[in-house]
Tab-separated table of C-alpha atoms in Angstrom:
chain	number	residue	atom	x	y	z
A	1	MET	CA	0.000	0.000	0.000
A	2	GLY	CA	1.474	3.345	-0.987
A	3	ALA	CA	1.831	6.109	1.542
A	4	LEU	CA	-0.914	8.728	1.780
A	5	PHE	CA	-0.166	12.396	2.382
A	6	LEU	CA	-2.209	15.138	3.992
A	7	ALA	CA	-3.281	17.966	1.773
A	8	ILE	CA	-5.698	20.884	1.785
A	9	THR	CA	-8.339	19.943	-0.778
A	10	PHE	CA	-10.909	22.088	-2.607
A	11	PHE	CA	-13.952	20.059	-3.670
A	12	THR	CA	-15.800	20.812	-6.900
A	13	SER	CA	-17.778	17.594	-7.374
A	14	ARG	CA	-21.466	18.211	-7.918
A	15	ASP	CA	-22.184	15.596	-5.214
A	16	LEU	CA	-20.525	17.786	-2.594
A	17	LEU	CA	-22.014	21.040	-3.829
A	18	CYS	CA	-25.613	19.972	-4.211
A	19	SER	CA	-26.110	17.361	-1.496
A	20	THR	CA	-26.771	17.302	2.223
A	21	THR	CA	-25.025	15.273	4.917
A	22	HIS	CA	-26.810	12.557	6.893
A	23	SER	CA	-25.090	11.307	10.062
A	24	THR	CA	-25.089	7.911	11.759
A	25	PRO	CA	-26.380	7.754	15.371
A	26	GLY	CA	-22.879	7.714	16.913
A	27	GLY	CA	-21.510	10.432	14.642
A	28	THR	CA	-18.850	8.197	13.080
A	29	PHE	CA	-20.036	8.664	9.496
A	30	GLY	CA	-21.555	11.525	7.540
A	31	LEU	CA	-23.165	10.351	4.303
A	32	MET	CA	-23.274	12.889	1.465
A	33	GLY	CA	-26.144	12.713	-0.977
A	34	ASP	CA	-29.730	13.651	-1.727
A	35	SER	CA	-32.411	11.833	0.264
A	36	SER	CA	-33.517	8.652	-1.512
A	37	PRO	CA	-34.414	5.050	-0.558
A	38	ALA	CA	-30.958	3.883	-1.666
A	39	LEU	CA	-29.189	6.503	0.448
A	40	THR	CA	-31.360	5.667	3.469
A	41	LYS	CA	-30.493	1.989	3.171
A	42	PHE	CA	-26.795	2.755	2.925
A	43	LEU	CA	-27.043	5.055	5.955
A	44	HIS	CA	-28.461	2.091	7.892
A	45	ALA	CA	-25.534	0.007	6.625
A	46	LEU	CA	-23.063	2.586	7.944
A	47	ALA	CA	-24.885	2.670	11.282
A	48	ASP	CA	-24.585	-1.126	11.450
A	49	CYS	CA	-20.848	-0.866	10.741
A	50	GLU	CA	-20.449	1.859	13.384
A	51	GLU	CA	-22.249	-0.212	16.029
A	52	LYS	CA	-20.132	-3.303	15.341
A	53	PHE	CA	-16.885	-1.302	15.471
A	54	GLN	CA	-17.709	0.350	18.787
A	55	GLY	CA	-18.894	-2.933	20.301
A	56	LEU	CA	-15.735	-4.718	19.142
A	57	THR	CA	-13.111	-2.123	20.114
A	58	GLY	CA	-14.774	-0.345	23.026
A	59	TYR	CA	-14.373	3.090	21.435
A	60	PRO	CA	-17.195	5.367	22.640
A	61	SER	CA	-19.014	7.939	20.550
A	62	SER	CA	-16.967	11.123	20.256
A	63	ASP	CA	-17.152	14.680	18.960
A	64	SER	CA	-14.394	14.111	16.404
A	65	PRO	CA	-15.269	15.140	12.837
A	66	PRO	CA	-17.221	12.349	11.138
A	67	ILE	CA	-15.883	10.361	8.212
A	68	LEU	CA	-17.411	11.886	5.101
A	69	VAL	CA	-18.736	9.171	2.794
A	70	VAL	CA	-19.630	10.253	-0.752
A	71	LEU	CA	-21.533	7.906	-3.063
A	72	HIS	CA	-20.818	8.344	-6.770
A	73	SER	CA	-22.921	6.913	-9.574
A	74	SER	CA	-21.458	4.398	-11.988
A	75	GLU	CA	-21.679	6.981	-14.798
A	76	GLU	CA	-18.915	9.052	-13.206
A	77	SER	CA	-16.229	6.920	-14.826
A	78	HIS	CA	-13.632	9.688	-14.492
A	79	PHE	CA	-13.778	9.537	-10.695
A	80	PRO	CA	-11.510	7.063	-8.850
A	81	LYS	CA	-13.598	4.342	-7.263
A	82	ASN	CA	-13.443	3.341	-3.591
A	83	THR	CA	-10.754	5.722	-2.384
A	84	LEU	CA	-9.852	7.070	1.058
A	85	ARG	CA	-8.057	10.322	1.719
A	86	VAL	CA	-7.090	12.370	4.762
A	87	ASP	CA	-7.042	16.171	4.480
A	88	SER	CA	-5.911	18.877	6.868
A	89	LEU	CA	-8.623	21.317	7.879
A	90	GLU	CA	-6.666	24.540	8.394
A	91	GLY	CA	-4.106	22.675	10.473
A	92	LYS	CA	-6.627	21.935	13.229
A	93	CYS	CA	-7.831	18.372	12.716
A	94	ALA	CA	-8.154	15.661	10.102
A	95	LYS	CA	-10.914	15.367	7.567
A	96	ILE	CA	-11.331	11.791	6.397
A	97	GLN	CA	-13.262	11.218	3.198
A	98	ILE	CA	-14.257	7.958	1.532
A	99	ASP	CA	-15.489	8.043	-2.070
A	100	LEU	CA	-17.486	5.007	-3.119
A	101	ALA	CA	-18.961	3.864	-6.409
A	102	ILE	CA	-22.551	2.761	-5.933
A	103	SER	CA	-21.945	-0.297	-8.098
A	104	GLN	CA	-19.024	-1.412	-5.891
A	105	SER	CA	-20.280	-0.476	-2.412
A	106	ALA	CA	-20.769	-3.993	-1.063
A	107	GLY	CA	-18.716	-6.903	0.216
A	108	SER	CA	-15.489	-7.257	2.172
A	109	GLU	CA	-13.718	-4.502	0.187
A	110	LEU	CA	-16.263	-2.058	1.572
A	111	GLY	CA	-15.592	-3.334	5.090
A	112	ASP	CA	-11.848	-2.865	4.626
A	113	ILE	CA	-12.021	0.774	3.535
A	114	LEU	CA	-14.568	1.633	6.247
A	115	SER	CA	-12.414	0.003	8.942
A	116	ARG	CA	-9.356	1.990	7.816
A	117	GLY	CA	-11.420	5.150	7.967
A	118	MET	CA	-12.665	4.425	11.503
A	119	LEU	CA	-9.153	3.588	12.762
A	120	LEU	CA	-7.755	6.792	11.243
A	121	ARG	CA	-10.566	8.790	12.834
A	122	GLU	CA	-9.655	7.469	16.283
A	123	PHE	CA	-5.934	7.992	15.650
A	124	TYR	CA	-6.326	11.609	14.498
A	125	ALA	CA	-9.081	12.451	17.012
A	126	ASN	CA	-9.006	16.257	17.243
A	127	GLY	CA	-5.242	16.254	16.704
A	128	PRO	CA	-3.579	19.257	15.012
A	129	LEU	CA	-2.274	18.351	11.573
A	130	SER	CA	0.052	20.005	9.116
A	131	SER	CA	-0.159	19.765	5.347
A	132	GLY	CA	2.193	17.246	3.736
A	133	ALA	CA	2.476	14.848	6.695
A	134	THR	CA	2.448	11.099	6.009
A	135	VAL	CA	-0.777	9.312	6.914
A	136	MET	CA	-0.574	6.465	9.422
A	137	GLU	CA	-0.630	2.967	7.883
A	138	PHE	CA	-2.081	-0.074	9.627
A	139	PRO	CA	-1.197	-3.775	9.201
A	140	LEU	CA	-3.214	-5.455	6.482
A	141	TRP	CA	-4.460	-8.259	8.766
A	142	LEU	CA	-5.900	-5.620	11.105
A	143	THR	CA	-7.868	-3.609	8.556
A	144	ARG	CA	-9.077	-6.684	6.674
A	145	GLY	CA	-10.001	-8.481	9.904
A	146	ILE	CA	-11.946	-5.575	11.393
A	147	GLY	CA	-13.442	-4.960	7.970
A	148	TRP	CA	-14.749	-8.549	7.826
A	149	ILE	CA	-16.330	-8.308	11.278
A	150	CYS	CA	-17.773	-4.812	10.825
A	151	ARG	CA	-18.790	-4.961	7.175
A	152	PRO	CA	-22.412	-3.845	6.780
A	153	TRP	CA	-25.004	-6.589	7.096
A	154	GLY	CA	-22.302	-9.222	7.398
A	155	SER	CA	-21.777	-12.006	9.928
A	156	PHE	CA	-18.763	-13.862	11.278
A	157	ALA	CA	-19.518	-16.881	9.118
A	158	PRO	CA	-16.577	-19.086	8.082
A	159	SER	CA	-15.214	-18.727	4.601
A	160	PRO	CA	-16.609	-21.534	2.388
A	161	SER	CA	-13.284	-21.967	0.566
A	162	PHE	CA	-11.409	-22.467	3.823
A	163	LEU	CA	-13.866	-25.062	5.142
A	164	ASN	CA	-14.452	-27.022	1.956
A	165	LYS	CA	-10.917	-27.293	0.599
A	166	GLY	CA	-9.345	-28.412	3.875
A	167	LYS	CA	-6.418	-26.013	3.664
A	168	MET	CA	-3.676	-26.222	6.258
A	169	VAL	CA	-3.779	-23.429	8.832
A	170	PRO	CA	-0.487	-21.476	8.844
A	171	PHE	CA	1.369	-20.424	11.964
A	172	LEU	CA	0.144	-17.096	13.286
A	173	LYS	CA	3.589	-15.511	12.885
A	174	ASP	CA	3.620	-16.420	9.184
A	175	PHE	CA	0.047	-15.292	8.651
A	176	LEU	CA	0.713	-11.811	10.084
A	177	HIS	CA	3.250	-11.147	7.327
A	178	GLN	CA	1.192	-12.709	4.553
A	179	GLN	CA	0.193	-10.301	1.808
A	180	PRO	CA	-2.589	-11.780	-0.348
A	181	SER	CA	-2.958	-10.267	-3.779
A	182	ARG	CA	-5.993	-8.039	-4.067
A	183	ALA	CA	-6.251	-9.232	-7.658
A	184	GLY	CA	-6.826	-12.803	-6.500
A	185	SER	CA	-10.120	-14.649	-6.466
A	186	ASN	CA	-12.888	-13.635	-4.078
A	187	GLN	CA	-12.632	-16.983	-2.280
A	188	VAL	CA	-8.923	-16.451	-1.542
A	189	LEU	CA	-9.583	-12.971	-0.170
A	190	GLU	CA	-12.558	-14.205	1.871
A	191	ALA	CA	-10.433	-16.938	3.439
A	192	TYR	CA	-7.753	-14.390	4.359
A	193	ASP	CA	-10.301	-11.909	5.742
A	194	TRP	CA	-12.019	-14.538	7.866
A	195	MET	CA	-8.732	-15.757	9.353
A	196	ALA	CA	-7.685	-12.150	10.035
A	197	ALA	CA	-11.047	-11.525	11.710
A	198	ALA	CA	-10.432	-14.556	13.925
A	199	ILE	CA	-7.179	-12.930	15.123
A	200	VAL	CA	-9.033	-9.741	16.017
A	201	LYS	CA	-11.724	-11.661	17.914
A	202	ALA	CA	-9.108	-13.736	19.749
A	203	GLY	CA	-7.175	-10.634	20.779
A	204	MET	CA	-10.209	-8.658	21.942
A	205	LYS	CA	-11.229	-11.238	24.546
A	206	GLY	CA	-10.706	-10.354	28.188
A	207	GLY	CA	-8.898	-7.029	28.494
A	208	GLY	CA	-7.685	-7.142	24.924
A	209	ALA	CA	-9.852	-4.227	23.764
A	210	SER	CA	-8.143	-1.838	26.200
A	211	ASP	CA	-4.687	-2.960	25.038
A	212	PHE	CA	-5.879	-2.572	21.468
A	213	ARG	CA	-6.872	1.067	21.984
A	214	LYS	CA	-3.490	1.796	23.597
A	215	TRP	CA	-1.791	0.200	20.599
A	216	ILE	CA	-3.691	2.405	18.130
A	217	GLY	CA	-2.934	5.471	20.239
A	218	HIS	CA	-3.302	9.054	18.983
A	219	PHE	CA	-1.432	11.273	16.600
A	220	ASN	CA	1.551	13.135	18.090
A	221	PRO	CA	2.722	16.052	15.908
A	222	ARG	CA	6.122	16.016	17.621
A	223	ASP	CA	6.716	12.367	16.726
A	224	PRO	CA	4.588	11.571	13.635
A	225	ALA	CA	4.562	7.803	13.146
A	226	ARG	CA	4.233	6.440	9.620
A	227	ARG	CA	3.216	2.862	10.329
A	228	LEU	CA	1.720	1.035	13.276
A	229	SER	CA	3.738	-1.829	14.779
A	230	ASP	CA	2.782	-5.310	13.573
A	231	TRP	CA	1.417	-6.551	16.923
A	232	PRO	CA	-0.187	-4.959	20.023
A	233	GLU	CA	2.279	-4.832	22.893
A	234	GLY	CA	-0.322	-5.944	25.438
A	235	TRP	CA	-1.473	-9.017	23.521
A	236	LEU	CA	0.260	-12.215	24.664
A	237	PHE	CA	1.194	-13.997	21.446
A	238	ARG	CA	0.958	-17.685	22.430
A	239	PRO	CA	-2.419	-17.587	24.222
A	240	ILE	CA	-3.918	-15.594	21.364
A	241	GLU	CA	-2.511	-18.027	18.810
A	242	ARG	CA	-4.196	-20.936	20.632
A	243	ARG	CA	-7.443	-18.970	20.861
A	244	TRP	CA	-7.166	-18.122	17.157
A	245	LEU	CA	-6.898	-21.801	16.242
A	246	LEU	CA	-9.874	-22.676	18.465
A	247	ILE	CA	-12.040	-20.011	16.849
A	248	MET	CA	-11.240	-21.301	13.361
A	249	ALA	CA	-11.905	-24.857	14.517
A	250	GLY	CA	-15.388	-23.780	15.537
A	251	ASP	CA	-14.826	-23.567	19.304
A	252	GLY	CA	-14.379	-20.373	21.253
A	253	SER	CA	-15.874	-17.785	18.912
A	254	GLY	CA	-19.042	-17.600	20.930
A	255	ALA	CA	-21.535	-19.520	22.999
A	256	THR	CA	-22.460	-21.701	20.047
A	257	GLY	CA	-19.037	-22.001	18.440
A	258	GLY	CA	-17.833	-20.523	15.208
A	259	PHE	CA	-20.574	-21.840	12.950
A	260	SER	CA	-24.138	-23.015	13.389
A	261	MET	CA	-26.811	-24.054	10.912
A	262	LEU	CA	-30.279	-22.590	11.217
A	263	GLY	CA	-33.403	-24.717	11.149
A	264	THR	CA	-35.779	-24.570	8.225
A	265	VAL	CA	-38.362	-22.342	9.872
A	266	ALA	CA	-35.671	-20.079	11.375
A	267	THR	CA	-34.024	-19.688	7.954
A	268	ILE	CA	-37.327	-18.753	6.312
A	269	LYS	CA	-38.037	-16.241	9.095
A	270	ARG	CA	-34.695	-14.535	8.462
A	271	TYR	CA	-35.334	-14.615	4.726
A	272	ASP	CA	-38.751	-13.014	5.252
A	273	ALA	CA	-37.214	-10.369	7.530
A	274	ILE	CA	-34.732	-9.392	4.806
A	275	ILE	CA	-37.394	-9.241	2.080
A	276	SER	CA	-39.827	-7.332	4.328
A	277	GLU	CA	-37.432	-4.369	4.448
A	278	LEU	CA	-38.132	-3.640	0.779
A	279	SER	CA	-40.176	-0.470	0.366
A	280	THR	CA	-41.958	-1.780	-2.741
A	281	PRO	CA	-45.675	-2.679	-2.641
A	282	GLY	CA	-46.008	-6.104	-1.085
A	283	HIS	CA	-42.195	-6.143	-0.629
A	284	SER	CA	-41.934	-7.209	-4.264
A	285	LEU	CA	-38.536	-7.959	-5.758
A	286	THR	CA	-39.870	-7.315	-9.250
A	287	LEU	CA	-41.199	-3.822	-8.463
A	288	LEU	CA	-37.762	-2.954	-7.149
A	289	LYS	CA	-36.818	-2.316	-10.786
A	290	LYS	CA	-39.170	0.690	-10.905
A	291	GLU	CA	-37.499	2.411	-7.943
A	292	LYS	CA	-34.752	4.987	-8.195
A	293	GLY	CA	-31.402	3.541	-7.189
A	294	TYR	CA	-32.636	-0.046	-7.537
A	295	LYS	CA	-29.150	-1.259	-8.538
A	296	PHE	CA	-27.689	-0.260	-5.195
A	297	THR	CA	-30.635	-1.728	-3.270
A	298	SER	CA	-30.406	-5.022	-5.161
A	299	GLN	CA	-26.663	-5.229	-4.427
A	300	GLN	CA	-27.221	-4.705	-0.700
A	301	LEU	CA	-30.012	-7.282	-0.743
A	302	THR	CA	-27.760	-9.734	-2.579
A	303	SER	CA	-25.044	-9.259	0.046
A	304	ARG	CA	-27.453	-10.025	2.889
A	305	LEU	CA	-28.927	-13.084	1.173
A	306	ARG	CA	-25.449	-14.469	0.527
A	307	ALA	CA	-24.603	-14.002	4.204
A	308	LEU	CA	-27.808	-15.848	5.154
A	309	ARG	CA	-26.977	-18.672	2.751
A	310	LEU	CA	-23.835	-19.507	4.768
A	311	GLN	CA	-26.045	-20.514	7.715
A	312	ALA	CA	-29.177	-21.554	5.849
A	313	ASN	CA	-30.766	-24.962	6.162
A	314	PRO	CA	-30.141	-26.973	2.949
A	315	LEU	CA	-33.891	-27.272	2.447
A	316	VAL	CA	-34.163	-23.479	2.031
A	317	MET	CA	-31.119	-22.958	-0.202
A	318	PRO	CA	-33.133	-23.300	-3.482
A	319	LEU	CA	-35.318	-20.402	-2.282
A	320	ILE	CA	-32.307	-18.186	-1.566
A	321	ASP	CA	-30.592	-19.177	-4.819
A	322	SER	CA	-33.732	-18.373	-6.828
A	323	SER	CA	-33.963	-14.953	-5.192
A	324	LEU	CA	-30.278	-14.280	-5.887
A	325	HIS	CA	-30.795	-15.232	-9.538
A	326	LEU	CA	-33.716	-12.830	-9.883
A	327	LEU	CA	-31.631	-10.008	-8.422
A	328	SER	CA	-28.783	-10.796	-10.816
A	329	VAL	CA	-31.009	-10.444	-13.909
A	330	ILE	CA	-33.331	-7.681	-12.685
A	331	GLU	CA	-31.548	-5.087	-14.809
A	332	HIS	CA	-31.880	-6.946	-18.115
A	333	GLN	CA	-35.177	-8.868	-17.943
A	334	SER	CA	-38.647	-7.471	-18.569
A	335	LEU	CA	-41.149	-6.903	-15.778
A	336	LYS	CA	-43.318	-9.707	-17.189
A	337	LYS	CA	-40.545	-12.308	-16.910
A	338	LEU	CA	-39.509	-11.014	-13.491
A	339	THR	CA	-43.104	-11.219	-12.249
A	340	LEU	CA	-43.371	-14.834	-13.415
A	341	GLU	CA	-40.074	-15.734	-11.741
A	342	GLU	CA	-41.093	-14.037	-8.493
A	343	LYS	CA	-44.378	-15.959	-8.494
A	344	GLN	CA	-42.385	-19.184	-8.765
A	345	ILE	CA	-40.232	-18.038	-5.837
A	346	THR	CA	-43.341	-17.393	-3.732
A	347	ASN	CA	-44.722	-20.850	-4.577
A	348	LEU	CA	-41.336	-22.386	-3.741
A	349	ARG	CA	-41.305	-20.671	-0.349
A	350	ASN	CA	-44.786	-21.961	0.484
A	351	HIS	CA	-43.859	-25.461	-0.692
A	352	ILE	CA	-40.675	-25.523	1.426
A	353	LEU	CA	-42.563	-24.316	4.501
A	354	LYS	CA	-45.272	-26.936	3.978
A	355	GLN	CA	-42.650	-29.631	3.407
A	356	SER	CA	-40.872	-28.584	6.592
A	357	HIS	CA	-44.049	-28.954	8.635
A	358	SER	CA	-44.684	-32.369	7.058
A	359	ILE	CA	-41.175	-33.500	7.967
A	360	GLU	CA	-41.632	-32.332	11.557
A	361	ASP	CA	-44.986	-34.129	11.808
A	362	TYR	CA	-43.447	-37.314	10.417
A	363	LEU	CA	-40.537	-37.155	12.842
A	364	ASP	CA	-42.959	-36.682	15.739
A	365	TRP	CA	-44.959	-39.721	14.584
A	366	TYR	CA	-41.765	-41.736	14.067
A	367	GLU	CA	-40.503	-40.990	17.567
A	368	MET	CA	-43.872	-41.881	19.043
A	369	THR	CA	-44.152	-45.246	17.248
A	370	LYS	CA	-40.597	-46.243	18.199
A	371	ALA	CA	-41.232	-45.762	21.904
A	372	LEU	CA	-40.741	-49.008	23.865
A	373	GLY	CA	-43.218	-48.047	26.559
A	374	SER	CA	-45.375	-45.259	27.808
A	375	SER	CA	-43.739	-42.288	29.427
A	376	GLY	CA	-46.044	-42.452	32.421
A	377	LEU	CA	-46.913	-38.788	32.131
A	378	PHE	CA	-50.622	-39.522	31.626
A	379	ASP	CA	-51.043	-42.568	33.862
A	380	ARG	CA	-52.874	-40.596	36.523
A	381	TYR	CA	-55.588	-39.720	34.017
A	382	LEU	CA	-56.141	-43.414	33.194
A	383	VAL	CA	-56.695	-44.614	36.783
A	384	THR	CA	-60.333	-44.891	37.912
A	385	PRO	CA	-60.589	-43.431	41.393
A	386	GLU	CA	-62.419	-45.392	44.105
A	387	MET	CA	-65.874	-43.936	44.736
A	388	PRO	CA	-67.610	-44.274	48.138
A	389	VAL	CA	-70.802	-46.426	48.082
A	390	LYS	CA	-73.934	-44.579	49.090
A	391	LYS	CA	-77.100	-46.597	49.813
A	392	GLY	CA	-80.641	-45.525	50.199
A	393	PRO	CA	-83.532	-47.173	52.185
A	394	VAL	CA	-83.998	-49.944	49.594
A	395	GLY	CA	-80.300	-50.804	49.614
A	396	ARG	CA	-80.179	-50.961	53.380
A	397	TYR	CA	-83.310	-53.182	53.446
A	398	LEU	CA	-81.733	-55.630	50.947
A	399	ASP	CA	-78.518	-55.739	52.992
A	400	ALA	CA	-80.546	-56.613	56.106
A	401	ILE	CA	-82.312	-59.473	54.299
A	402	GLU	CA	-78.978	-60.748	52.973
A	403	GLU	CA	-77.494	-60.797	56.464
A	404	ARG	CA	-80.422	-62.941	57.725
A	405	GLY	CA	-79.604	-65.518	55.053
A	406	TRP	CA	-82.897	-65.368	53.226
């Protein structure tokens, strides 16, 4: 990564001149753009990223200048896509700006650039800056790891390529100095990001978050550092390496381990929750095409459905795959074809839900027929209680005759 330099910048982009700024609840991000459904959804994504970062690192909300995020349309081909820059505001404090292309504002790359921005914001918190200074650089494993954990609408799900191909886990010391090519396949980058995220989670346990914040520190104009050290001084290497291996093995990342599969009904509920956030009539995927900024919305929806697929029950995967296919062709197919495909998706959802209930009913019947004996839970309802005998005058008269032997 090349060094960045501070500079006083004059902005002439029409996005900056004609738009308003919308802030996240904690003040970490300021999103530049005109109010629209796509911008509102991305503001929620930034708020999600902000919440995860503060929960992970322990940084509280602060009055430091927010990170300015500017969304650029795909038509602005002359503008550099997905860039981060740090500018000096009259030598008083840092202004951090992230420029994103709407067509590329999803995935782990988005998490990486947002994590670098948040770390730089904490490092330069209200610190006086001078033009021409070198911007602090962070280790790649740190920015990619935090980016994987804090990426909008993401989860700490294991990388499929790492699990399925049975790759050997490297030593932690070797991994810290590994530099994966950004031009490599998405699966290679996902495997690296997930393993880097496991390091961050392992280090943050216990009092690790406090040591982490000390490691990041704050900008000192008398001793301007150019690059952060490779490892936090307060993190004990060997214990964290063992914890790192346990997290990747599926033990120690949380109460339920590193990976868990959802049930059928639970998967469909999460799927419905994602679809229900659509502002279209009836939460229709097809009508999404008529909305302004539908490309961005469909990309965010695709990202969330892919994250759900990593934990989805196999029975529900055809439903998720069908929805992902519709989103991939929404730009090129007619509304008539999209409507027909969405109707098939709705029928598939109902069929899967009905099939799930049938499977549960069958399993209940199977368990009941295989029982070797009764559980005894209802025995008290089957016992006939003894009732006292009450006799009238006729009964007593017959008893008297019977006693006489007649």
